[in-house]
């Protein structure tokens, strides 16, 4: 079940079993079981993932706003392109051609960026890699 997916570092509460009601931190997950370090204990214990609920106070509470900002960052230019095309042409006539031309110009711009500023191009590719990693977190 996707709602039971827990990540290391996430804060959870046990329900059912000998540790019912206790809070802990996820250490590892494997095959429907989660290794948790409960508060007040020195060791870790494997617990069925179905017996845990996330308390929402984990270290990843910042990921949802970041993902929303990244989606806007990636989607807004495309929406702007469509709106400008509709405004200037009064419809979708020639949209595929305009999109193809724009993609060709973007490829040429990348080639130009790599030849004139290779460090800037590598930094931009690194940024896109971080964006990609955050979107799959």
Coordinates of N, CA, C and O in Angstrom, one line a residue, residues 45-124:
X45 N 14.3 -2.2 16.4 CA 13.4 -3.4 16.3 C 12.6 -3.4 15.0 O 12.2 -2.4 14.5
X46 N 12.5 -4.6 14.3 CA 11.7 -4.7 13.1 C 10.3 -4.8 13.5 O 9.9 -5.6 14.3
X47 N 9.4 -4.0 12.8 CA 8.0 -4.0 13.0 C 7.3 -4.0 11.7 O 7.8 -3.5 10.7
X48 N 6.1 -4.7 11.6 CA 5.4 -4.7 10.4 C 5.0 -3.3 10.0 O 4.5 -2.5 10.9
X49 N 5.1 -2.9 8.8 CA 4.8 -1.5 8.4 C 3.4 -1.2 8.6 O 3.1 0.0 8.9
X50 N 2.5 -2.1 8.5 CA 1.1 -1.9 8.8 C 0.8 -1.5 10.2 O -0.3 -0.9 10.5
X51 N 1.7 -1.7 11.1 CA 1.5 -1.4 12.5 C 2.1 0.0 12.9 O 2.2 0.3 14.1
X52 N 2.5 0.7 11.9 CA 3.1 2.0 12.1 C 2.3 3.1 11.4 O 1.8 2.9 10.3
X53 N 2.2 4.3 12.0 CA 1.6 5.5 11.4 C 2.6 6.6 11.4 O 3.3 6.8 12.5
X54 N 2.7 7.3 10.4 CA 3.6 8.5 10.3 C 3.0 9.6 11.1 O 1.8 9.9 11.1
X55 N 3.8 10.3 11.9 CA 3.4 11.4 12.7 C 3.5 12.7 12.0 O 3.0 13.7 12.5
X56 N 4.1 12.7 10.8 CA 4.2 13.9 10.0 C 5.2 14.9 10.5 O 5.3 16.0 9.9
X57 N 6.0 14.5 11.5 CA 7.0 15.5 12.0 C 8.4 15.0 11.6 O 9.4 15.3 12.3
X58 N 8.5 14.3 10.5 CA 9.8 13.8 10.0 C 10.6 15.0 9.4 O 10.2 16.1 9.3
X59 N 11.8 14.6 9.0 CA 12.8 15.6 8.5 C 12.4 15.9 7.0 O 13.1 16.8 6.5
X60 N 11.4 15.3 6.4 CA 11.1 15.6 5.0 C 9.9 16.4 4.9 O 9.2 16.4 3.8
X61 N 9.5 17.1 5.9 CA 8.3 17.9 5.8 C 8.4 19.1 4.8 O 7.4 19.6 4.3
X62 N 9.6 19.4 4.3 CA 9.8 20.5 3.4 C 9.7 20.0 1.9 O 9.6 20.8 1.0
X63 N 9.6 18.7 1.7 CA 9.6 18.2 0.3 C 8.4 18.6 -0.5 O 8.5 18.8 -1.7
X64 N 7.2 18.6 0.1 CA 6.0 18.9 -0.7 C 6.0 20.3 -1.2 O 5.8 20.5 -2.4
X65 N 6.3 21.4 -0.4 CA 6.4 22.7 -1.0 C 7.5 22.8 -2.1 O 7.3 23.5 -3.1
X66 N 8.6 22.1 -1.9 CA 9.7 22.2 -2.9 C 9.2 21.5 -4.2 O 9.4 22.1 -5.3
X67 N 8.5 20.4 -4.1 CA 8.0 19.8 -5.3 C 7.0 20.7 -6.0 O 7.0 20.7 -7.3
X68 N 6.1 21.3 -5.3 CA 5.1 22.2 -5.9 C 5.8 23.4 -6.6 O 5.4 23.7 -7.7
X69 N 6.9 23.9 -6.0 CA 7.6 25.0 -6.6 C 8.3 24.5 -7.9 O 8.3 25.2 -8.9
X70 N 8.8 23.3 -7.9 CA 9.5 22.8 -9.0 C 8.5 22.5 -10.2 O 8.8 22.7 -11.3
X71 N 7.3 22.0 -9.8 CA 6.3 21.8 -10.9 C 6.0 23.1 -11.5 O 5.9 23.2 -12.8
X72 N 5.8 24.1 -10.7 CA 5.5 25.5 -11.3 C 6.7 26.0 -12.2 O 6.4 26.5 -13.2
X73 N 7.9 25.7 -11.7 CA 9.1 26.2 -12.4 C 9.1 25.5 -13.8 O 9.6 26.1 -14.7
X74 N 8.7 24.2 -13.8 CA 8.8 23.5 -15.1 C 7.6 23.7 -16.0 O 7.7 23.6 -17.2
X75 N 6.4 23.9 -15.4 CA 5.2 24.0 -16.2 C 4.9 25.4 -16.7 O 4.3 25.6 -17.8
X76 N 5.2 26.4 -15.9 CA 4.8 27.8 -16.3 C 5.4 28.2 -17.6 O 4.6 28.8 -18.4
X77 N 6.6 28.0 -18.0 CA 7.1 28.4 -19.3 C 6.3 27.7 -20.5 O 6.0 28.4 -21.5
X78 N 5.9 26.5 -20.3 CA 5.1 25.8 -21.3 C 3.7 26.4 -21.5 O 3.2 26.7 -22.6
X79 N 3.1 26.7 -20.3 CA 1.8 27.4 -20.3 C 1.9 28.8 -21.0 O 1.0 29.2 -21.8
X80 N 2.9 29.5 -20.6 CA 3.2 30.8 -21.2 C 3.3 30.7 -22.8 O 2.7 31.5 -23.5
X81 N 4.0 29.7 -23.2 CA 4.2 29.5 -24.7 C 2.8 29.3 -25.3 O 2.6 29.9 -26.4
X82 N 2.0 28.5 -24.8 CA 0.7 28.2 -25.3 C -0.2 29.5 -25.3 O -0.8 29.8 -26.3
X83 N -0.2 30.2 -24.2 CA -1.0 31.4 -24.1 C -0.5 32.5 -25.2 O -1.3 33.1 -25.8
X84 N 0.8 32.7 -25.3 CA 1.3 33.6 -26.2 C 1.0 33.2 -27.7 O 0.6 34.1 -28.5
X85 N 1.1 31.9 -28.0 CA 0.7 31.5 -29.3 C -0.8 31.7 -29.6 O -1.1 32.2 -30.7
X86 N -1.6 31.4 -28.6 CA -3.1 31.6 -28.8 C -3.4 33.1 -29.0 O -4.2 33.5 -29.8
X87 N -2.7 33.9 -28.2 CA -2.9 35.4 -28.3 C -2.5 36.0 -29.6 O -3.2 36.8 -30.2
X88 N -1.3 35.5 -30.1 CA -0.8 36.1 -31.3 C -1.4 35.6 -32.6 O -1.5 36.2 -33.6
X89 N -1.8 34.3 -32.5 CA -2.3 33.6 -33.7 C -3.8 33.4 -33.7 O -4.4 33.0 -34.7
X90 N -4.5 33.7 -32.6 CA -5.9 33.5 -32.5 C -6.4 32.1 -32.5 O -7.6 31.9 -32.7
X91 N -5.6 31.2 -32.3 CA -6.0 29.7 -32.3 C -4.8 28.8 -32.3 O -3.6 29.3 -32.1
X92 N -5.0 27.6 -32.5 CA -3.9 26.6 -32.5 C -3.3 26.3 -33.9 O -2.6 25.4 -34.1
X93 N -3.7 27.1 -34.9 CA -3.2 26.9 -36.3 C -1.7 27.2 -36.2 O -1.2 28.2 -35.8
X94 N -0.9 26.2 -36.7 CA 0.5 26.3 -36.8 C 1.2 26.1 -35.4 O 2.4 26.4 -35.3
X95 N 0.5 25.6 -34.4 CA 1.1 25.4 -33.1 C 2.2 24.3 -33.2 O 3.3 24.6 -32.6
X96 N 2.0 23.2 -33.8 CA 3.0 22.2 -33.9 C 4.3 22.7 -34.6 O 5.4 22.4 -34.1
X97 N 4.2 23.5 -35.6 CA 5.3 24.1 -36.3 C 6.1 25.0 -35.4 O 7.3 25.0 -35.3
X98 N 5.3 25.9 -34.7 CA 5.9 26.8 -33.7 C 6.6 26.1 -32.6 O 7.7 26.5 -32.2
X99 N 6.0 25.1 -32.1 CA 6.7 24.3 -31.0 C 8.0 23.6 -31.5 O 9.0 23.6 -30.8
X100 N 7.9 23.1 -32.8 CA 9.1 22.5 -33.3 C 10.2 23.5 -33.5 O 11.4 23.2 -33.2
X101 N 9.9 24.7 -34.0 CA 10.9 25.7 -34.2 C 11.5 26.1 -32.9 O 12.7 26.3 -32.7
X102 N 10.6 26.3 -31.9 CA 11.1 26.7 -30.5 C 12.0 25.6 -30.0 O 13.0 26.0 -29.3
X103 N 11.7 24.3 -30.2 CA 12.6 23.3 -29.7 C 13.9 23.3 -30.4 O 15.0 23.1 -29.8
X104 N 13.9 23.5 -31.7 CA 15.2 23.6 -32.4 C 16.0 24.8 -32.0 O 17.2 24.7 -31.8
X105 N 15.4 26.0 -31.7 CA 16.1 27.1 -31.2 C 16.7 26.8 -29.8 O 17.8 27.3 -29.5
X106 N 15.9 26.1 -29.0 CA 16.4 25.8 -27.7 C 17.7 24.8 -27.8 O 18.6 25.0 -27.0
X107 N 17.6 23.9 -28.7 CA 18.8 23.0 -28.9 C 20.0 23.8 -29.4 O 21.1 23.6 -28.9
X108 N 19.8 24.7 -30.3 CA 20.9 25.6 -30.7 C 21.4 26.5 -29.6 O 22.6 26.7 -29.4
X109 N 20.5 27.0 -28.7 CA 20.9 27.8 -27.6 C 21.8 26.9 -26.6 O 22.8 27.4 -26.1
X110 N 21.4 25.6 -26.4 CA 22.2 24.8 -25.6 C 23.6 24.6 -26.2 O 24.6 24.6 -25.5
X111 N 23.7 24.3 -27.5 CA 25.0 24.2 -28.1 C 25.8 25.4 -28.0 O 27.0 25.3 -27.7
X112 N 25.2 26.6 -28.1 CA 25.9 27.8 -28.0 C 26.4 28.0 -26.5 O 27.5 28.5 -26.3
X113 N 25.5 27.6 -25.6 CA 25.9 27.7 -24.2 C 27.1 26.8 -23.8 O 28.1 27.2 -23.1
X114 N 27.1 25.6 -24.4 CA 28.2 24.7 -24.1 C 29.5 25.2 -24.7 O 30.6 25.0 -24.2
X115 N 29.5 25.9 -25.9 CA 30.7 26.3 -26.5 C 31.2 27.6 -25.9 O 32.4 27.9 -25.8
X116 N 30.3 28.5 -25.4 CA 30.7 29.8 -24.9 C 30.9 29.8 -23.4 O 31.8 30.5 -22.9
X117 N 30.2 29.0 -22.6 CA 30.3 29.0 -21.2 C 30.1 27.5 -20.7 O 29.0 27.2 -20.1
X118 N 31.1 26.7 -20.8 CA 30.9 25.3 -20.4 C 30.7 25.1 -18.9 O 29.9 24.3 -18.5
X119 N 31.3 26.0 -18.1 CA 31.1 25.9 -16.7 C 29.6 26.2 -16.3 O 29.0 25.5 -15.5
X120 N 29.1 27.2 -16.9 CA 27.7 27.6 -16.7 C 26.7 26.5 -17.2 O 25.7 26.2 -16.5
X121 N 27.1 25.9 -18.3 CA 26.2 24.8 -18.8 C 26.3 23.6 -17.9 O 25.2 22.9 -17.6
X122 N 27.5 23.3 -17.3 CA 27.6 22.1 -16.4 C 26.8 22.4 -15.1 O 26.2 21.6 -14.5
X123 N 26.9 23.7 -14.6 CA 26.1 24.1 -13.5 C 24.6 23.9 -13.7 O 23.9 23.5 -12.8
X124 N 24.2 24.3 -14.9 CA 22.8 24.2 -15.2 C 22.3 22.8 -15.3 O 21.3 22.4 -14.8

